[in-house]
Amino acid sequence: MGKAKLTPKYEIFIPFPDPQGKEREEMHVVFQGKQIVKRYKRTPNKTRNNLNIVKNSVLHIFEETDSDSVFKVEILALFKRPQKLLGKDLDKTIYVGKKPDWDNIGKLICDGINNLIWKDDAQIAIGKVIKRFIKIGEEPGVKVKIWKIQKKH
């Protein structure tokens, strides 16, 4: 007898015209003469805006922030088809092998959910990101499935 398949606790669609990844923080240095007086990191505006899109997509569905559970996350990034693939095999799965990197998509989505569904994305024990082009009837964006798999130990 096999394990019963768990139903996701949350299923979220995040409408991105083209799925995005989290950009690196920008390092800023302030000089006074030849001496450095301040160093700081700044999140790029594009990343801040994308994090807000993620948060706004989750705000209406989450119940309360859970800091006591461990999670599994599956992320499906759906990209617009390039011109050369329009009208061809519209029901066939065609994976995307271009930027943004899969891990940066995962970071953006999971960081955007911090303090909403989970306290911190360090609570994710299992994660998966798939990048593919849209099929018939789909729109570009990101589908996220989240399972609570156990209490933290």
PDB file of C-alpha atoms in Angstrom:
ATOM      1  CA  MET A   1       0.000   0.000   0.000  1.00  0.00           C
ATOM      2  CA  GLY A   2       1.531   3.348  -1.073  1.00  0.00           C
ATOM      3  CA  LYS A   3       1.448   6.689   0.662  1.00  0.00           C
ATOM      4  CA  ALA A   4      -1.673   8.773   0.221  1.00  0.00           C
ATOM      5  CA  LYS A   5      -1.047  11.847  -1.894  1.00  0.00           C
ATOM      6  CA  LEU A   6      -1.475  15.019   0.148  1.00  0.00           C
ATOM      7  CA  THR A   7      -3.583  17.864  -1.155  1.00  0.00           C
ATOM      8  CA  PRO A   8      -1.789  21.221  -1.149  1.00  0.00           C
ATOM      9  CA  LYS A   9      -2.854  23.551   1.663  1.00  0.00           C
ATOM     10  CA  TYR A  10      -2.455  26.526  -0.683  1.00  0.00           C
ATOM     11  CA  GLU A  11      -2.576  26.909  -4.468  1.00  0.00           C
ATOM     12  CA  ILE A  12      -1.683  30.398  -5.670  1.00  0.00           C
ATOM     13  CA  PHE A  13      -1.465  31.988  -9.111  1.00  0.00           C
ATOM     14  CA  ILE A  14       0.802  35.036  -9.415  1.00  0.00           C
ATOM     15  CA  PRO A  15       0.189  36.992 -12.633  1.00  0.00           C
ATOM     16  CA  PHE A  16       3.576  37.906 -14.089  1.00  0.00           C
ATOM     17  CA  PRO A  17       3.668  38.819 -17.811  1.00  0.00           C
ATOM     18  CA  ASP A  18       7.014  37.007 -17.779  1.00  0.00           C
ATOM     19  CA  PRO A  19       8.144  35.186 -14.613  1.00  0.00           C
ATOM     20  CA  GLN A  20      10.938  37.011 -12.817  1.00  0.00           C
ATOM     21  CA  GLY A  21      13.818  36.024 -10.563  1.00  0.00           C
ATOM     22  CA  LYS A  22      15.179  37.790  -7.520  1.00  0.00           C
ATOM     23  CA  GLU A  23      18.001  40.148  -8.445  1.00  0.00           C
ATOM     24  CA  ARG A  24      21.128  40.552  -6.326  1.00  0.00           C
ATOM     25  CA  GLU A  25      21.176  43.370  -3.831  1.00  0.00           C
ATOM     26  CA  GLU A  26      23.145  46.395  -5.000  1.00  0.00           C
ATOM     27  CA  MET A  27      26.121  47.428  -2.881  1.00  0.00           C
ATOM     28  CA  HIS A  28      26.387  51.153  -2.263  1.00  0.00           C
ATOM     29  CA  VAL A  29      29.428  52.865  -0.776  1.00  0.00           C
ATOM     30  CA  VAL A  30      29.481  56.447   0.505  1.00  0.00           C
ATOM     31  CA  PHE A  31      32.829  58.241   0.492  1.00  0.00           C
ATOM     32  CA  GLN A  32      33.956  61.297   2.399  1.00  0.00           C
ATOM     33  CA  GLY A  33      37.086  62.326   0.590  1.00  0.00           C
ATOM     34  CA  LYS A  34      39.044  59.098   0.146  1.00  0.00           C
ATOM     35  CA  GLN A  35      37.545  57.395   3.191  1.00  0.00           C
ATOM     36  CA  ILE A  36      34.546  55.064   3.128  1.00  0.00           C
ATOM     37  CA  VAL A  37      32.004  56.307   5.671  1.00  0.00           C
ATOM     38  CA  LYS A  38      29.095  54.010   4.916  1.00  0.00           C
ATOM     39  CA  ARG A  39      28.373  50.740   3.101  1.00  0.00           C
ATOM     40  CA  TYR A  40      24.895  49.396   2.579  1.00  0.00           C
ATOM     41  CA  LYS A  41      22.965  46.976   0.416  1.00  0.00           C
ATOM     42  CA  ARG A  42      19.832  47.972  -1.425  1.00  0.00           C
ATOM     43  CA  THR A  43      17.209  45.722  -3.002  1.00  0.00           C
ATOM     44  CA  PRO A  44      16.722  46.730  -6.669  1.00  0.00           C
ATOM     45  CA  ASN A  45      13.392  48.463  -7.437  1.00  0.00           C
ATOM     46  CA  LYS A  46      12.335  45.738  -9.890  1.00  0.00           C
ATOM     47  CA  THR A  47      12.787  43.065  -7.211  1.00  0.00           C
ATOM     48  CA  ARG A  48      10.924  45.155  -4.617  1.00  0.00           C
ATOM     49  CA  ASN A  49       8.017  45.605  -7.033  1.00  0.00           C
ATOM     50  CA  ASN A  50       7.963  41.865  -7.835  1.00  0.00           C
ATOM     51  CA  LEU A  51       8.029  40.953  -4.126  1.00  0.00           C
ATOM     52  CA  ASN A  52       4.963  43.188  -3.677  1.00  0.00           C
ATOM     53  CA  ILE A  53       3.169  41.384  -6.526  1.00  0.00           C
ATOM     54  CA  VAL A  54       3.851  38.071  -4.765  1.00  0.00           C
ATOM     55  CA  LYS A  55       2.689  39.397  -1.368  1.00  0.00           C
ATOM     56  CA  ASN A  56      -0.503  40.868  -2.856  1.00  0.00           C
ATOM     57  CA  SER A  57      -1.295  37.543  -4.547  1.00  0.00           C
ATOM     58  CA  VAL A  58      -0.979  35.711  -1.220  1.00  0.00           C
ATOM     59  CA  LEU A  59      -2.610  38.245   1.139  1.00  0.00           C
ATOM     60  CA  HIS A  60      -6.182  37.234   0.331  1.00  0.00           C
ATOM     61  CA  ILE A  61      -5.701  33.474   0.876  1.00  0.00           C
ATOM     62  CA  PHE A  62      -3.473  32.938   3.878  1.00  0.00           C
ATOM     63  CA  GLU A  63      -4.991  32.273   7.292  1.00  0.00           C
ATOM     64  CA  GLU A  64      -2.176  33.103   9.691  1.00  0.00           C
ATOM     65  CA  THR A  65       1.604  33.053   9.716  1.00  0.00           C
ATOM     66  CA  ASP A  66       2.861  29.620  10.745  1.00  0.00           C
ATOM     67  CA  SER A  67       6.239  29.484  12.464  1.00  0.00           C
ATOM     68  CA  ASP A  68       5.813  25.915  13.769  1.00  0.00           C
ATOM     69  CA  SER A  69       5.575  23.881  10.553  1.00  0.00           C
ATOM     70  CA  VAL A  70       7.839  22.570   7.807  1.00  0.00           C
ATOM     71  CA  PHE A  71       6.720  23.081   4.212  1.00  0.00           C
ATOM     72  CA  LYS A  72       7.001  21.629   0.720  1.00  0.00           C
ATOM     73  CA  VAL A  73       6.762  24.081  -2.213  1.00  0.00           C
ATOM     74  CA  GLU A  74       6.311  23.472  -5.935  1.00  0.00           C
ATOM     75  CA  ILE A  75       6.667  26.442  -8.280  1.00  0.00           C
ATOM     76  CA  LEU A  76       5.631  26.319 -11.931  1.00  0.00           C
ATOM     77  CA  ALA A  77       6.873  29.340 -13.896  1.00  0.00           C
ATOM     78  CA  LEU A  78       4.848  29.754 -17.097  1.00  0.00           C
ATOM     79  CA  PHE A  79       6.491  31.826 -19.842  1.00  0.00           C
ATOM     80  CA  LYS A  80       4.986  33.330 -22.999  1.00  0.00           C
ATOM     81  CA  ARG A  81       5.898  31.364 -26.084  1.00  0.00           C
ATOM     82  CA  PRO A  82       8.467  33.013 -28.354  1.00  0.00           C
ATOM     83  CA  GLN A  83       7.379  33.908 -31.868  1.00  0.00           C
ATOM     84  CA  LYS A  84       9.046  30.815 -33.354  1.00  0.00           C
ATOM     85  CA  LEU A  85       6.888  28.506 -31.165  1.00  0.00           C
ATOM     86  CA  LEU A  86       3.534  30.217 -31.742  1.00  0.00           C
ATOM     87  CA  GLY A  87       1.055  27.895 -33.429  1.00  0.00           C
ATOM     88  CA  LYS A  88       3.262  24.830 -32.935  1.00  0.00           C
ATOM     89  CA  ASP A  89       2.560  21.989 -30.488  1.00  0.00           C
ATOM     90  CA  LEU A  90       0.410  24.222 -28.254  1.00  0.00           C
ATOM     91  CA  ASP A  91      -0.492  21.291 -25.991  1.00  0.00           C
ATOM     92  CA  LYS A  92       3.077  19.948 -25.756  1.00  0.00           C
ATOM     93  CA  THR A  93       5.312  20.602 -22.732  1.00  0.00           C
ATOM     94  CA  ILE A  94       8.307  22.684 -23.805  1.00  0.00           C
ATOM     95  CA  TYR A  95      10.720  23.618 -21.032  1.00  0.00           C
ATOM     96  CA  VAL A  96      12.481  26.978 -20.787  1.00  0.00           C
ATOM     97  CA  GLY A  97      16.279  27.012 -20.718  1.00  0.00           C
ATOM     98  CA  LYS A  98      16.892  30.753 -20.401  1.00  0.00           C
ATOM     99  CA  LYS A  99      17.095  33.448 -17.725  1.00  0.00           C
ATOM    100  CA  PRO A 100      15.914  33.924 -15.074  1.00  0.00           C
ATOM    101  CA  ASP A 101      17.630  31.050 -13.283  1.00  0.00           C
ATOM    102  CA  TRP A 102      15.247  28.600 -11.603  1.00  0.00           C
ATOM    103  CA  ASP A 103      16.707  29.253  -8.138  1.00  0.00           C
ATOM    104  CA  ASN A 104      16.181  33.018  -8.445  1.00  0.00           C
ATOM    105  CA  ILE A 105      12.504  32.446  -9.301  1.00  0.00           C
ATOM    106  CA  GLY A 106      12.236  30.264  -6.186  1.00  0.00           C
ATOM    107  CA  LYS A 107      13.955  32.894  -4.016  1.00  0.00           C
ATOM    108  CA  LEU A 108      11.649  35.669  -5.227  1.00  0.00           C
ATOM    109  CA  ILE A 109       8.474  33.656  -4.633  1.00  0.00           C
ATOM    110  CA  CYS A 110       9.510  32.207  -1.269  1.00  0.00           C
ATOM    111  CA  ASP A 111      10.902  35.503   0.072  1.00  0.00           C
ATOM    112  CA  GLY A 112       7.686  37.211  -1.020  1.00  0.00           C
ATOM    113  CA  ILE A 113       5.676  34.766   1.090  1.00  0.00           C
ATOM    114  CA  ASN A 114       7.804  35.334   4.233  1.00  0.00           C
ATOM    115  CA  ASN A 115       5.752  36.553   7.209  1.00  0.00           C
ATOM    116  CA  LEU A 116       2.540  35.501   5.458  1.00  0.00           C
ATOM    117  CA  ILE A 117       2.170  31.711   5.137  1.00  0.00           C
ATOM    118  CA  TRP A 118       5.447  30.922   6.912  1.00  0.00           C
ATOM    119  CA  LYS A 119       7.589  33.078   9.164  1.00  0.00           C
ATOM    120  CA  ASP A 120      10.737  32.460   7.122  1.00  0.00           C
ATOM    121  CA  ASP A 121      11.449  30.458   3.997  1.00  0.00           C
ATOM    122  CA  ALA A 122      14.053  28.513   5.992  1.00  0.00           C
ATOM    123  CA  GLN A 123      11.002  26.432   7.013  1.00  0.00           C
ATOM    124  CA  ILE A 124      10.871  24.953   3.485  1.00  0.00           C
ATOM    125  CA  ALA A 125      12.375  21.468   3.501  1.00  0.00           C
ATOM    126  CA  ILE A 126      11.385  20.405  -0.028  1.00  0.00           C
ATOM    127  CA  GLY A 127      11.317  22.724  -3.024  1.00  0.00           C
ATOM    128  CA  LYS A 128      10.874  22.336  -6.752  1.00  0.00           C
ATOM    129  CA  VAL A 129      10.872  24.897  -9.590  1.00  0.00           C
ATOM    130  CA  ILE A 130       9.793  24.097 -13.146  1.00  0.00           C
ATOM    131  CA  LYS A 131      10.129  26.568 -16.042  1.00  0.00           C
ATOM    132  CA  ARG A 132       8.081  25.950 -19.166  1.00  0.00           C
ATOM    133  CA  PHE A 133       6.208  27.737 -21.930  1.00  0.00           C
ATOM    134  CA  ILE A 134       2.433  28.136 -21.671  1.00  0.00           C
ATOM    135  CA  LYS A 135       0.071  25.623 -23.266  1.00  0.00           C
ATOM    136  CA  ILE A 136      -3.409  26.207 -24.735  1.00  0.00           C
ATOM    137  CA  GLY A 137      -5.640  27.992 -22.215  1.00  0.00           C
ATOM    138  CA  GLU A 138      -2.843  29.032 -19.865  1.00  0.00           C
ATOM    139  CA  GLU A 139      -1.595  32.515 -19.125  1.00  0.00           C
ATOM    140  CA  PRO A 140       1.936  33.573 -18.204  1.00  0.00           C
ATOM    141  CA  GLY A 141       2.677  33.738 -14.507  1.00  0.00           C
ATOM    142  CA  VAL A 142       3.664  31.541 -11.609  1.00  0.00           C
ATOM    143  CA  LYS A 143       1.636  28.744 -10.028  1.00  0.00           C
ATOM    144  CA  VAL A 144       2.626  27.882  -6.465  1.00  0.00           C
ATOM    145  CA  LYS A 145       1.537  24.829  -4.465  1.00  0.00           C
ATOM    146  CA  ILE A 146       2.328  24.679  -0.755  1.00  0.00           C
ATOM    147  CA  TRP A 147       1.990  21.750   1.618  1.00  0.00           C
ATOM    148  CA  LYS A 148       2.505  21.638   5.391  1.00  0.00           C
ATOM    149  CA  ILE A 149       4.411  18.399   5.772  1.00  0.00           C
ATOM    150  CA  GLN A 150       5.103  18.298   9.522  1.00  0.00           C
ATOM    151  CA  LYS A 151       5.623  20.294  12.680  1.00  0.00           C
ATOM    152  CA  LYS A 152       9.139  21.615  13.324  1.00  0.00           C
ATOM    153  CA  HIS A 153      11.324  19.614  15.709  1.00  0.00           C
TER     154      HIS A 153
END
